[in-house]
Amino acid sequence: MNLNPGFLNTILSAWDLRLECARPEIPIQGSPERCLDRVVVRAGAADWLLEELDTDCLARKSAIAARLAHLSRRGLAVAAPLPGNDGLTTQHAQERHWQLSPFLDGVPLDRDSYWRDAWRGEALARYLAEMRRVAGSLATEEPPFDLRAYALRIEADTRLMHPQIHGRLAAIFSLLDRSLNACGDLPTVFCHGDPHPLNVIWGQDRILAAIDWEFCGPKCALHDLALILGCVGSEDEEALDGAFVRAFLETARNEGLLDEELEAYLPTWTLALRTAWLAEWLRRGDMEMAEFEVFYMEILADRIQGAGAGFSLRNP
């Protein structure tokens, strides 16, 4: 990122802001792949996240910004992009495209221990419940994500490009095909899409905001729940039965996010969503993480098959 004050001031003028200073020393949470470049800037006595956008993603970024504005107006804690002087959330300056959002400085998450924190599990389940309550028409803006079709595509790609890994996962892919086909017509709701605890800005005892909404949209009601379980469970061999997960599930039941019918499909959805992580590691050529993902998927499948139809992530 060009940190020249004149360069940055030209950009910030699209929001009628004047640069006080750039703050490249501040670490930025969330995936750097969501934009071309990014930096924290101080302007108008506040800190902002300035992101340079790829031209090809402008429509999607604008749609996400509109969704976040909708959620923010209804009280959900999100860092919605700031509209510029023309009312648009994507701005063209210095022959590039930009978006500006409030920067929230949270408490870093300790990946070695957060899965032991019951309050985080409770807080995240309550956040999802509040999001669902205020989403309104966002749940019907586009066709819902088809997890079974996605998993089948990942299987085909893995068989073609990584036959050895496919051989190890063939039985699991077969299990997923059968199980997802049997899920029937589960309800569709608006989902964050990737609510990993690392995509949350945590305060000392509460959630300040969720970030990285690139995959938000209509999805199965199990999607966010299963993604969180899969991500937290991958942190430690005891995490899937740890305090975070127990509190998360209990709160999800109390908030109406889970009933007995939905919960019966939760283990399958949790396993199926790991295909996205497998695909990501293979795309990056990170074979060490791909090997871990195979190992983790085998553990999840063993838990499902070992307990048969009665398998549940319920508290003991």
PDB file of C-alpha atoms in Angstrom:
ATOM      1  CA  MET A   1       0.000   0.000   0.000  1.00  0.00           C
ATOM      2  CA  ASN A   2       1.283   3.445  -0.908  1.00  0.00           C
ATOM      3  CA  LEU A   3       1.334   5.313   2.426  1.00  0.00           C
ATOM      4  CA  ASN A   4       2.134   8.718   0.951  1.00  0.00           C
ATOM      5  CA  PRO A   5      -0.179  11.222   2.730  1.00  0.00           C
ATOM      6  CA  GLY A   6      -1.175  12.893  -0.538  1.00  0.00           C
ATOM      7  CA  PHE A   7      -2.108   9.551  -2.066  1.00  0.00           C
ATOM      8  CA  LEU A   8      -4.177   8.519   0.966  1.00  0.00           C
ATOM      9  CA  ASN A   9      -5.842  11.920   1.294  1.00  0.00           C
ATOM     10  CA  THR A  10      -7.045  11.769  -2.293  1.00  0.00           C
ATOM     11  CA  ILE A  11      -8.706   8.444  -1.493  1.00  0.00           C
ATOM     12  CA  LEU A  12     -10.165   9.526   1.829  1.00  0.00           C
ATOM     13  CA  SER A  13     -11.632  12.664   0.280  1.00  0.00           C
ATOM     14  CA  ALA A  14     -14.221  10.384  -1.338  1.00  0.00           C
ATOM     15  CA  TRP A  15     -15.611  10.040   2.205  1.00  0.00           C
ATOM     16  CA  ASP A  16     -14.960  13.680   3.102  1.00  0.00           C
ATOM     17  CA  LEU A  17     -12.225  12.594   5.532  1.00  0.00           C
ATOM     18  CA  ARG A  18      -8.705  13.907   6.001  1.00  0.00           C
ATOM     19  CA  LEU A  19      -5.795  11.676   6.943  1.00  0.00           C
ATOM     20  CA  GLU A  20      -4.265  12.108  10.373  1.00  0.00           C
ATOM     21  CA  CYS A  21      -1.808   9.221   9.989  1.00  0.00           C
ATOM     22  CA  ALA A  22      -1.414   5.780   8.482  1.00  0.00           C
ATOM     23  CA  ARG A  23      -1.036   2.937  10.959  1.00  0.00           C
ATOM     24  CA  PRO A  24       0.664   0.053   9.099  1.00  0.00           C
ATOM     25  CA  GLU A  25       1.991  -1.331  12.395  1.00  0.00           C
ATOM     26  CA  ILE A  26      -1.498  -2.422  13.454  1.00  0.00           C
ATOM     27  CA  PRO A  27      -2.191  -6.099  12.658  1.00  0.00           C
ATOM     28  CA  ILE A  28      -5.432  -6.628  10.768  1.00  0.00           C
ATOM     29  CA  GLN A  29      -7.635  -9.594  11.609  1.00  0.00           C
ATOM     30  CA  GLY A  30      -9.302 -11.619   8.864  1.00  0.00           C
ATOM     31  CA  SER A  31      -8.101 -13.087   5.600  1.00  0.00           C
ATOM     32  CA  PRO A  32      -5.841 -10.817   3.501  1.00  0.00           C
ATOM     33  CA  GLU A  33      -7.185 -12.603   0.405  1.00  0.00           C
ATOM     34  CA  ARG A  34     -10.497 -10.722   0.663  1.00  0.00           C
ATOM     35  CA  CYS A  35      -8.907  -7.679  -1.004  1.00  0.00           C
ATOM     36  CA  LEU A  36      -5.835  -6.605  -2.991  1.00  0.00           C
ATOM     37  CA  ASP A  37      -4.292  -4.596  -0.157  1.00  0.00           C
ATOM     38  CA  ARG A  38      -5.319  -3.028   3.143  1.00  0.00           C
ATOM     39  CA  VAL A  39      -4.112  -0.704   5.875  1.00  0.00           C
ATOM     40  CA  VAL A  40      -5.474   0.988   9.001  1.00  0.00           C
ATOM     41  CA  VAL A  41      -5.677   4.773   8.741  1.00  0.00           C
ATOM     42  CA  ARG A  42      -6.565   7.422  11.284  1.00  0.00           C
ATOM     43  CA  ALA A  43      -8.999  10.087  10.071  1.00  0.00           C
ATOM     44  CA  GLY A  44     -11.757  12.087  11.687  1.00  0.00           C
ATOM     45  CA  ALA A  45     -10.520  11.056  15.172  1.00  0.00           C
ATOM     46  CA  ALA A  46     -11.252   7.400  14.376  1.00  0.00           C
ATOM     47  CA  ASP A  47      -9.440   4.383  12.979  1.00  0.00           C
ATOM     48  CA  TRP A  48     -10.590   2.973   9.639  1.00  0.00           C
ATOM     49  CA  LEU A  49      -9.779  -0.095   7.596  1.00  0.00           C
ATOM     50  CA  LEU A  50      -8.991   1.000   4.040  1.00  0.00           C
ATOM     51  CA  GLU A  51      -9.126  -1.830   1.495  1.00  0.00           C
ATOM     52  CA  GLU A  52      -8.171  -1.835  -2.174  1.00  0.00           C
ATOM     53  CA  LEU A  53     -10.628  -3.943  -4.169  1.00  0.00           C
ATOM     54  CA  ASP A  54     -10.309  -6.025  -7.291  1.00  0.00           C
ATOM     55  CA  THR A  55     -12.488  -4.639 -10.087  1.00  0.00           C
ATOM     56  CA  ASP A  56     -14.056  -8.062 -10.595  1.00  0.00           C
ATOM     57  CA  CYS A  57     -15.434  -8.165  -7.053  1.00  0.00           C
ATOM     58  CA  LEU A  58     -17.035  -4.705  -6.884  1.00  0.00           C
ATOM     59  CA  ALA A  59     -20.598  -5.936  -7.363  1.00  0.00           C
ATOM     60  CA  ARG A  60     -20.205  -8.583  -4.684  1.00  0.00           C
ATOM     61  CA  LYS A  61     -18.554  -6.137  -2.278  1.00  0.00           C
ATOM     62  CA  SER A  62     -21.387  -3.660  -2.782  1.00  0.00           C
ATOM     63  CA  ALA A  63     -23.987  -6.364  -2.163  1.00  0.00           C
ATOM     64  CA  ILE A  64     -22.247  -7.452   1.042  1.00  0.00           C
ATOM     65  CA  ALA A  65     -22.026  -3.832   2.205  1.00  0.00           C
ATOM     66  CA  ALA A  66     -25.780  -3.423   1.689  1.00  0.00           C
ATOM     67  CA  ARG A  67     -26.427  -6.551   3.733  1.00  0.00           C
ATOM     68  CA  LEU A  68     -24.171  -5.337   6.539  1.00  0.00           C
ATOM     69  CA  ALA A  69     -25.910  -1.959   6.530  1.00  0.00           C
ATOM     70  CA  HIS A  70     -29.241  -3.789   6.864  1.00  0.00           C
ATOM     71  CA  LEU A  71     -27.949  -5.797   9.828  1.00  0.00           C
ATOM     72  CA  SER A  72     -26.318  -2.773  11.450  1.00  0.00           C
ATOM     73  CA  ARG A  73     -29.493  -0.676  11.233  1.00  0.00           C
ATOM     74  CA  ARG A  74     -31.265  -3.447  13.125  1.00  0.00           C
ATOM     75  CA  GLY A  75     -28.707  -3.511  15.908  1.00  0.00           C
ATOM     76  CA  LEU A  76     -26.322  -6.332  15.021  1.00  0.00           C
ATOM     77  CA  ALA A  77     -22.669  -5.664  15.865  1.00  0.00           C
ATOM     78  CA  VAL A  78     -20.982  -5.374  12.453  1.00  0.00           C
ATOM     79  CA  ALA A  79     -18.398  -3.047  10.933  1.00  0.00           C
ATOM     80  CA  ALA A  80     -20.482  -1.967   7.943  1.00  0.00           C
ATOM     81  CA  PRO A  81     -18.585  -0.132   5.143  1.00  0.00           C
ATOM     82  CA  LEU A  82     -19.005   3.619   5.182  1.00  0.00           C
ATOM     83  CA  PRO A  83     -20.890   5.176   2.235  1.00  0.00           C
ATOM     84  CA  GLY A  84     -18.889   7.784   0.355  1.00  0.00           C
ATOM     85  CA  ASN A  85     -19.997  11.273  -0.582  1.00  0.00           C
ATOM     86  CA  ASP A  86     -22.056   9.833  -3.445  1.00  0.00           C
ATOM     87  CA  GLY A  87     -23.767   7.283  -1.201  1.00  0.00           C
ATOM     88  CA  LEU A  88     -21.846   4.324  -2.629  1.00  0.00           C
ATOM     89  CA  THR A  89     -19.694   2.049  -0.476  1.00  0.00           C
ATOM     90  CA  THR A  90     -17.110   1.392  -3.205  1.00  0.00           C
ATOM     91  CA  GLN A  91     -15.160   4.406  -4.396  1.00  0.00           C
ATOM     92  CA  HIS A  92     -12.840   5.013  -7.354  1.00  0.00           C
ATOM     93  CA  ALA A  93      -9.720   7.078  -6.648  1.00  0.00           C
ATOM     94  CA  GLN A  94      -6.109   7.040  -7.817  1.00  0.00           C
ATOM     95  CA  GLU A  95      -7.240   4.731 -10.653  1.00  0.00           C
ATOM     96  CA  ARG A  96      -8.173   2.039  -8.138  1.00  0.00           C
ATOM     97  CA  HIS A  97     -11.230   0.913  -6.185  1.00  0.00           C
ATOM     98  CA  TRP A  98     -11.611   1.266  -2.423  1.00  0.00           C
ATOM     99  CA  GLN A  99     -13.810   0.476   0.553  1.00  0.00           C
ATOM    100  CA  LEU A 100     -13.626   2.025   4.026  1.00  0.00           C
ATOM    101  CA  SER A 101     -14.907   0.379   7.211  1.00  0.00           C
ATOM    102  CA  PRO A 102     -14.651   1.121  10.936  1.00  0.00           C
ATOM    103  CA  PHE A 103     -11.597  -0.593  12.411  1.00  0.00           C
ATOM    104  CA  LEU A 104     -12.277  -2.435  15.666  1.00  0.00           C
ATOM    105  CA  ASP A 105      -9.288  -3.244  17.843  1.00  0.00           C
ATOM    106  CA  GLY A 106     -10.198  -6.413  19.709  1.00  0.00           C
ATOM    107  CA  VAL A 107      -8.460  -8.806  22.075  1.00  0.00           C
ATOM    108  CA  PRO A 108      -6.372 -11.399  20.173  1.00  0.00           C
ATOM    109  CA  LEU A 109      -7.733 -14.939  20.328  1.00  0.00           C
ATOM    110  CA  ASP A 110      -5.466 -17.532  21.948  1.00  0.00           C
ATOM    111  CA  ARG A 111      -5.858 -20.538  19.664  1.00  0.00           C
ATOM    112  CA  ASP A 112      -4.277 -22.828  22.227  1.00  0.00           C
ATOM    113  CA  SER A 113      -6.957 -22.214  24.822  1.00  0.00           C
ATOM    114  CA  TYR A 114     -10.058 -20.382  23.536  1.00  0.00           C
ATOM    115  CA  TRP A 115     -11.884 -23.683  23.024  1.00  0.00           C
ATOM    116  CA  ARG A 116     -11.939 -23.967  26.813  1.00  0.00           C
ATOM    117  CA  ASP A 117     -13.927 -20.697  27.154  1.00  0.00           C
ATOM    118  CA  ALA A 118     -17.612 -21.384  27.670  1.00  0.00           C
ATOM    119  CA  TRP A 119     -18.503 -17.672  27.497  1.00  0.00           C
ATOM    120  CA  ARG A 120     -17.204 -17.455  23.939  1.00  0.00           C
ATOM    121  CA  GLY A 121     -19.370 -20.362  22.822  1.00  0.00           C
ATOM    122  CA  GLU A 122     -22.421 -18.817  24.442  1.00  0.00           C
ATOM    123  CA  ALA A 123     -21.672 -15.380  22.976  1.00  0.00           C
ATOM    124  CA  LEU A 124     -21.206 -16.711  19.449  1.00  0.00           C
ATOM    125  CA  ALA A 125     -24.444 -18.709  19.538  1.00  0.00           C
ATOM    126  CA  ARG A 126     -26.303 -15.615  20.754  1.00  0.00           C
ATOM    127  CA  TYR A 127     -24.720 -13.570  17.976  1.00  0.00           C
ATOM    128  CA  LEU A 128     -25.962 -16.052  15.348  1.00  0.00           C
ATOM    129  CA  ALA A 129     -29.415 -16.037  16.905  1.00  0.00           C
ATOM    130  CA  GLU A 130     -29.558 -12.227  16.827  1.00  0.00           C
ATOM    131  CA  MET A 131     -28.351 -12.206  13.217  1.00  0.00           C
ATOM    132  CA  ARG A 132     -31.130 -14.593  12.260  1.00  0.00           C
ATOM    133  CA  ARG A 133     -33.733 -12.479  14.047  1.00  0.00           C
ATOM    134  CA  VAL A 134     -32.776  -9.265  12.237  1.00  0.00           C
ATOM    135  CA  ALA A 135     -31.864 -10.678   8.792  1.00  0.00           C
ATOM    136  CA  GLY A 136     -35.398 -10.483   7.402  1.00  0.00           C
ATOM    137  CA  SER A 137     -35.483 -10.594   3.588  1.00  0.00           C
ATOM    138  CA  LEU A 138     -31.731 -11.338   3.352  1.00  0.00           C
ATOM    139  CA  ALA A 139     -32.577 -15.036   3.665  1.00  0.00           C
ATOM    140  CA  THR A 140     -34.275 -15.068   0.253  1.00  0.00           C
ATOM    141  CA  GLU A 141     -32.074 -12.794  -1.861  1.00  0.00           C
ATOM    142  CA  GLU A 142     -30.512 -15.618  -3.887  1.00  0.00           C
ATOM    143  CA  PRO A 143     -30.721 -19.419  -4.294  1.00  0.00           C
ATOM    144  CA  PRO A 144     -29.375 -21.228  -1.215  1.00  0.00           C
ATOM    145  CA  PHE A 145     -25.940 -22.828  -1.236  1.00  0.00           C
ATOM    146  CA  ASP A 146     -26.118 -26.526  -2.271  1.00  0.00           C
ATOM    147  CA  LEU A 147     -23.660 -28.333   0.011  1.00  0.00           C
ATOM    148  CA  ARG A 148     -24.217 -31.755  -1.552  1.00  0.00           C
ATOM    149  CA  ALA A 149     -23.434 -30.474  -5.060  1.00  0.00           C
ATOM    150  CA  TYR A 150     -20.372 -28.671  -3.693  1.00  0.00           C
ATOM    151  CA  ALA A 151     -19.075 -31.792  -1.914  1.00  0.00           C
ATOM    152  CA  LEU A 152     -19.567 -33.848  -5.074  1.00  0.00           C
ATOM    153  CA  ARG A 153     -17.577 -31.305  -7.069  1.00  0.00           C
ATOM    154  CA  ILE A 154     -14.747 -31.363  -4.551  1.00  0.00           C
ATOM    155  CA  GLU A 155     -14.744 -35.155  -4.715  1.00  0.00           C
ATOM    156  CA  ALA A 156     -14.491 -35.075  -8.521  1.00  0.00           C
ATOM    157  CA  ASP A 157     -11.662 -32.533  -8.410  1.00  0.00           C
ATOM    158  CA  THR A 158      -9.804 -34.532  -5.762  1.00  0.00           C
ATOM    159  CA  ARG A 159     -10.196 -37.765  -7.709  1.00  0.00           C
ATOM    160  CA  LEU A 160      -8.768 -36.091 -10.805  1.00  0.00           C
ATOM    161  CA  MET A 161      -5.908 -34.063  -9.315  1.00  0.00           C
ATOM    162  CA  HIS A 162      -5.087 -35.863  -6.057  1.00  0.00           C
ATOM    163  CA  PRO A 163      -5.984 -39.541  -6.534  1.00  0.00           C
ATOM    164  CA  GLN A 164      -4.014 -40.704  -3.487  1.00  0.00           C
ATOM    165  CA  ILE A 165      -5.939 -38.405  -1.152  1.00  0.00           C
ATOM    166  CA  HIS A 166      -9.188 -39.334  -2.861  1.00  0.00           C
ATOM    167  CA  GLY A 167      -8.441 -42.992  -2.225  1.00  0.00           C
ATOM    168  CA  ARG A 168      -8.131 -42.328   1.484  1.00  0.00           C
ATOM    169  CA  LEU A 169     -11.369 -40.330   1.538  1.00  0.00           C
ATOM    170  CA  ALA A 170     -13.451 -42.425  -0.881  1.00  0.00           C
ATOM    171  CA  ALA A 171     -15.514 -44.033   1.868  1.00  0.00           C
ATOM    172  CA  ILE A 172     -16.118 -40.648   3.513  1.00  0.00           C
ATOM    173  CA  PHE A 173     -17.211 -39.054   0.238  1.00  0.00           C
ATOM    174  CA  SER A 174     -19.612 -41.974  -0.242  1.00  0.00           C
ATOM    175  CA  LEU A 175     -20.925 -41.503   3.301  1.00  0.00           C
ATOM    176  CA  LEU A 176     -21.482 -37.804   2.654  1.00  0.00           C
ATOM    177  CA  ASP A 177     -23.299 -38.435  -0.613  1.00  0.00           C
ATOM    178  CA  ARG A 178     -25.734 -40.813   1.086  1.00  0.00           C
ATOM    179  CA  SER A 179     -26.169 -38.728   4.230  1.00  0.00           C
ATOM    180  CA  LEU A 180     -26.632 -35.373   2.505  1.00  0.00           C
ATOM    181  CA  ASN A 181     -29.079 -36.906   0.050  1.00  0.00           C
ATOM    182  CA  ALA A 182     -31.119 -38.116   3.020  1.00  0.00           C
ATOM    183  CA  CYS A 183     -31.209 -34.739   4.732  1.00  0.00           C
ATOM    184  CA  GLY A 184     -34.355 -33.704   2.919  1.00  0.00           C
ATOM    185  CA  ASP A 185     -35.609 -30.137   2.798  1.00  0.00           C
ATOM    186  CA  LEU A 186     -33.938 -28.478   5.742  1.00  0.00           C
ATOM    187  CA  PRO A 187     -34.854 -24.819   6.355  1.00  0.00           C
ATOM    188  CA  THR A 188     -32.885 -22.027   4.698  1.00  0.00           C
ATOM    189  CA  VAL A 189     -31.799 -18.943   6.648  1.00  0.00           C
ATOM    190  CA  PHE A 190     -29.409 -16.041   6.155  1.00  0.00           C
ATOM    191  CA  CYS A 191     -25.926 -17.147   7.262  1.00  0.00           C
ATOM    192  CA  HIS A 192     -22.609 -15.445   7.844  1.00  0.00           C
ATOM    193  CA  GLY A 193     -21.022 -18.250   5.835  1.00  0.00           C
ATOM    194  CA  ASP A 194     -17.649 -18.380   7.609  1.00  0.00           C
ATOM    195  CA  PRO A 195     -18.158 -17.547  11.313  1.00  0.00           C
ATOM    196  CA  HIS A 196     -14.904 -19.129  12.487  1.00  0.00           C
ATOM    197  CA  PRO A 197     -13.966 -17.690  15.913  1.00  0.00           C
ATOM    198  CA  LEU A 198     -11.001 -16.072  14.132  1.00  0.00           C
ATOM    199  CA  ASN A 199     -13.543 -14.082  12.088  1.00  0.00           C
ATOM    200  CA  VAL A 200     -14.894 -12.495  15.249  1.00  0.00           C
ATOM    201  CA  ILE A 201     -13.538  -9.356  16.891  1.00  0.00           C
ATOM    202  CA  TRP A 202     -13.551 -10.289  20.574  1.00  0.00           C
ATOM    203  CA  GLY A 203     -13.733  -7.877  23.473  1.00  0.00           C
ATOM    204  CA  GLN A 204     -12.803  -8.792  27.022  1.00  0.00           C
ATOM    205  CA  ASP A 205     -16.144 -10.474  27.642  1.00  0.00           C
ATOM    206  CA  ARG A 206     -18.275  -9.951  24.533  1.00  0.00           C
ATOM    207  CA  ILE A 207     -18.305  -9.901  20.739  1.00  0.00           C
ATOM    208  CA  LEU A 208     -17.505  -6.520  19.191  1.00  0.00           C
ATOM    209  CA  ALA A 209     -18.325  -7.611  15.619  1.00  0.00           C
ATOM    210  CA  ALA A 210     -18.039 -10.409  13.104  1.00  0.00           C
ATOM    211  CA  ILE A 211     -15.879  -9.841  10.017  1.00  0.00           C
ATOM    212  CA  ASP A 212     -15.150 -11.533   6.665  1.00  0.00           C
ATOM    213  CA  TRP A 213     -18.722 -11.746   5.340  1.00  0.00           C
ATOM    214  CA  GLU A 214     -17.656 -12.785   1.831  1.00  0.00           C
ATOM    215  CA  PHE A 215     -19.662 -16.019   1.971  1.00  0.00           C
ATOM    216  CA  CYS A 216     -22.813 -14.590   3.557  1.00  0.00           C
ATOM    217  CA  GLY A 217     -26.188 -15.422   2.086  1.00  0.00           C
ATOM    218  CA  PRO A 218     -29.025 -17.962   2.167  1.00  0.00           C
ATOM    219  CA  LYS A 219     -27.835 -21.361   3.369  1.00  0.00           C
ATOM    220  CA  CYS A 220     -29.071 -24.357   5.301  1.00  0.00           C
ATOM    221  CA  ALA A 221     -29.912 -23.478   8.906  1.00  0.00           C
ATOM    222  CA  LEU A 222     -27.102 -25.811  10.002  1.00  0.00           C
ATOM    223  CA  HIS A 223     -24.370 -24.117   7.985  1.00  0.00           C
ATOM    224  CA  ASP A 224     -22.947 -21.606  10.474  1.00  0.00           C
ATOM    225  CA  LEU A 225     -23.415 -23.974  13.411  1.00  0.00           C
ATOM    226  CA  ALA A 226     -21.607 -26.819  11.667  1.00  0.00           C
ATOM    227  CA  LEU A 227     -18.805 -24.607  10.409  1.00  0.00           C
ATOM    228  CA  ILE A 228     -18.115 -23.352  13.929  1.00  0.00           C
ATOM    229  CA  LEU A 229     -18.127 -26.867  15.372  1.00  0.00           C
ATOM    230  CA  GLY A 230     -15.734 -28.099  12.693  1.00  0.00           C
ATOM    231  CA  CYS A 231     -13.351 -25.177  13.147  1.00  0.00           C
ATOM    232  CA  VAL A 232     -13.286 -25.243  16.940  1.00  0.00           C
ATOM    233  CA  GLY A 233     -12.977 -29.031  16.967  1.00  0.00           C
ATOM    234  CA  SER A 234      -9.893 -28.862  14.767  1.00  0.00           C
ATOM    235  CA  GLU A 235      -7.967 -26.812  17.340  1.00  0.00           C
ATOM    236  CA  ASP A 236      -7.290 -29.661  19.775  1.00  0.00           C
ATOM    237  CA  GLU A 237      -8.131 -33.332  20.157  1.00  0.00           C
ATOM    238  CA  GLU A 238     -10.342 -32.451  23.150  1.00  0.00           C
ATOM    239  CA  ALA A 239     -11.926 -29.312  21.695  1.00  0.00           C
ATOM    240  CA  LEU A 240     -15.016 -30.926  20.149  1.00  0.00           C
ATOM    241  CA  ASP A 241     -16.063 -31.918  23.674  1.00  0.00           C
ATOM    242  CA  GLY A 242     -14.703 -28.760  25.309  1.00  0.00           C
ATOM    243  CA  ALA A 243     -16.407 -25.942  27.163  1.00  0.00           C
ATOM    244  CA  PHE A 244     -16.779 -23.685  24.087  1.00  0.00           C
ATOM    245  CA  VAL A 245     -18.641 -26.336  22.100  1.00  0.00           C
ATOM    246  CA  ARG A 246     -20.804 -27.448  25.025  1.00  0.00           C
ATOM    247  CA  ALA A 247     -21.884 -23.885  25.799  1.00  0.00           C
ATOM    248  CA  PHE A 248     -22.337 -23.096  22.101  1.00  0.00           C
ATOM    249  CA  LEU A 249     -24.693 -26.038  21.555  1.00  0.00           C
ATOM    250  CA  GLU A 250     -26.656 -25.469  24.745  1.00  0.00           C
ATOM    251  CA  THR A 251     -27.194 -21.814  23.859  1.00  0.00           C
ATOM    252  CA  ALA A 252     -28.075 -22.689  20.245  1.00  0.00           C
ATOM    253  CA  ARG A 253     -30.815 -24.992  21.545  1.00  0.00           C
ATOM    254  CA  ASN A 254     -32.104 -22.390  23.997  1.00  0.00           C
ATOM    255  CA  GLU A 255     -32.113 -19.691  21.283  1.00  0.00           C
ATOM    256  CA  GLY A 256     -34.095 -21.876  18.884  1.00  0.00           C
ATOM    257  CA  LEU A 257     -31.247 -22.427  16.410  1.00  0.00           C
ATOM    258  CA  LEU A 258     -31.408 -26.182  16.938  1.00  0.00           C
ATOM    259  CA  ASP A 259     -34.242 -28.619  17.444  1.00  0.00           C
ATOM    260  CA  GLU A 260     -34.098 -32.422  17.569  1.00  0.00           C
ATOM    261  CA  GLU A 261     -34.663 -32.804  13.825  1.00  0.00           C
ATOM    262  CA  LEU A 262     -31.945 -30.354  12.859  1.00  0.00           C
ATOM    263  CA  GLU A 263     -29.497 -31.664  15.428  1.00  0.00           C
ATOM    264  CA  ALA A 264     -29.761 -35.154  13.995  1.00  0.00           C
ATOM    265  CA  TYR A 265     -28.151 -33.824  10.793  1.00  0.00           C
ATOM    266  CA  LEU A 266     -25.544 -31.632  12.496  1.00  0.00           C
ATOM    267  CA  PRO A 267     -22.674 -34.187  12.552  1.00  0.00           C
ATOM    268  CA  THR A 268     -23.106 -34.849   8.823  1.00  0.00           C
ATOM    269  CA  TRP A 269     -23.108 -31.126   8.026  1.00  0.00           C
ATOM    270  CA  THR A 270     -20.022 -30.614  10.190  1.00  0.00           C
ATOM    271  CA  LEU A 271     -18.121 -33.292   8.284  1.00  0.00           C
ATOM    272  CA  ALA A 272     -19.376 -32.140   4.882  1.00  0.00           C
ATOM    273  CA  LEU A 273     -18.167 -28.577   5.390  1.00  0.00           C
ATOM    274  CA  ARG A 274     -14.628 -29.821   5.961  1.00  0.00           C
ATOM    275  CA  THR A 275     -14.482 -30.534   2.218  1.00  0.00           C
ATOM    276  CA  ALA A 276     -14.179 -26.757   1.755  1.00  0.00           C
ATOM    277  CA  TRP A 277     -11.078 -26.703   3.937  1.00  0.00           C
ATOM    278  CA  LEU A 278      -9.633 -29.700   2.115  1.00  0.00           C
ATOM    279  CA  ALA A 279     -10.179 -27.931  -1.203  1.00  0.00           C
ATOM    280  CA  GLU A 280      -8.497 -24.776   0.117  1.00  0.00           C
ATOM    281  CA  TRP A 281      -5.366 -26.594   1.306  1.00  0.00           C
ATOM    282  CA  LEU A 282      -5.088 -28.452  -1.992  1.00  0.00           C
ATOM    283  CA  ARG A 283      -5.580 -25.208  -3.935  1.00  0.00           C
ATOM    284  CA  ARG A 284      -2.708 -23.645  -2.021  1.00  0.00           C
ATOM    285  CA  GLY A 285      -0.539 -26.725  -2.403  1.00  0.00           C
ATOM    286  CA  ASP A 286      -0.253 -26.983   1.396  1.00  0.00           C
ATOM    287  CA  MET A 287       0.040 -30.753   1.635  1.00  0.00           C
ATOM    288  CA  GLU A 288       0.830 -30.702   5.349  1.00  0.00           C
ATOM    289  CA  MET A 289      -2.535 -29.084   6.099  1.00  0.00           C
ATOM    290  CA  ALA A 290      -4.247 -31.308   3.530  1.00  0.00           C
ATOM    291  CA  GLU A 291      -2.898 -34.341   5.398  1.00  0.00           C
ATOM    292  CA  PHE A 292      -4.235 -32.905   8.647  1.00  0.00           C
ATOM    293  CA  GLU A 293      -7.635 -32.335   7.029  1.00  0.00           C
ATOM    294  CA  VAL A 294      -7.803 -35.950   5.861  1.00  0.00           C
ATOM    295  CA  PHE A 295      -6.934 -37.065   9.395  1.00  0.00           C
ATOM    296  CA  TYR A 296      -9.570 -34.765  10.915  1.00  0.00           C
ATOM    297  CA  MET A 297     -12.269 -35.859   8.470  1.00  0.00           C
ATOM    298  CA  GLU A 298     -11.501 -39.468   9.366  1.00  0.00           C
ATOM    299  CA  ILE A 299     -11.967 -38.631  13.064  1.00  0.00           C
ATOM    300  CA  LEU A 300     -15.315 -36.941  12.422  1.00  0.00           C
ATOM    301  CA  ALA A 301     -16.503 -39.831  10.252  1.00  0.00           C
ATOM    302  CA  ASP A 302     -15.468 -42.361  12.897  1.00  0.00           C
ATOM    303  CA  ARG A 303     -17.486 -40.481  15.503  1.00  0.00           C
ATOM    304  CA  ILE A 304     -20.545 -40.551  13.274  1.00  0.00           C
ATOM    305  CA  GLN A 305     -20.250 -44.187  12.254  1.00  0.00           C
ATOM    306  CA  GLY A 306     -19.096 -45.429  15.631  1.00  0.00           C
ATOM    307  CA  ALA A 307     -22.260 -44.260  17.349  1.00  0.00           C
ATOM    308  CA  GLY A 308     -24.633 -44.976  14.470  1.00  0.00           C
ATOM    309  CA  ALA A 309     -27.887 -43.097  14.209  1.00  0.00           C
ATOM    310  CA  GLY A 310     -27.686 -42.117  17.860  1.00  0.00           C
ATOM    311  CA  PHE A 311     -24.515 -40.046  17.444  1.00  0.00           C
ATOM    312  CA  SER A 312     -24.938 -36.591  18.890  1.00  0.00           C
ATOM    313  CA  LEU A 313     -22.799 -33.668  19.944  1.00  0.00           C
ATOM    314  CA  ARG A 314     -25.052 -33.153  22.947  1.00  0.00           C
ATOM    315  CA  ASN A 315     -23.533 -32.664  26.384  1.00  0.00           C
ATOM    316  CA  PRO A 316     -22.861 -35.930  28.213  1.00  0.00           C
TER     317      PRO A 316
END
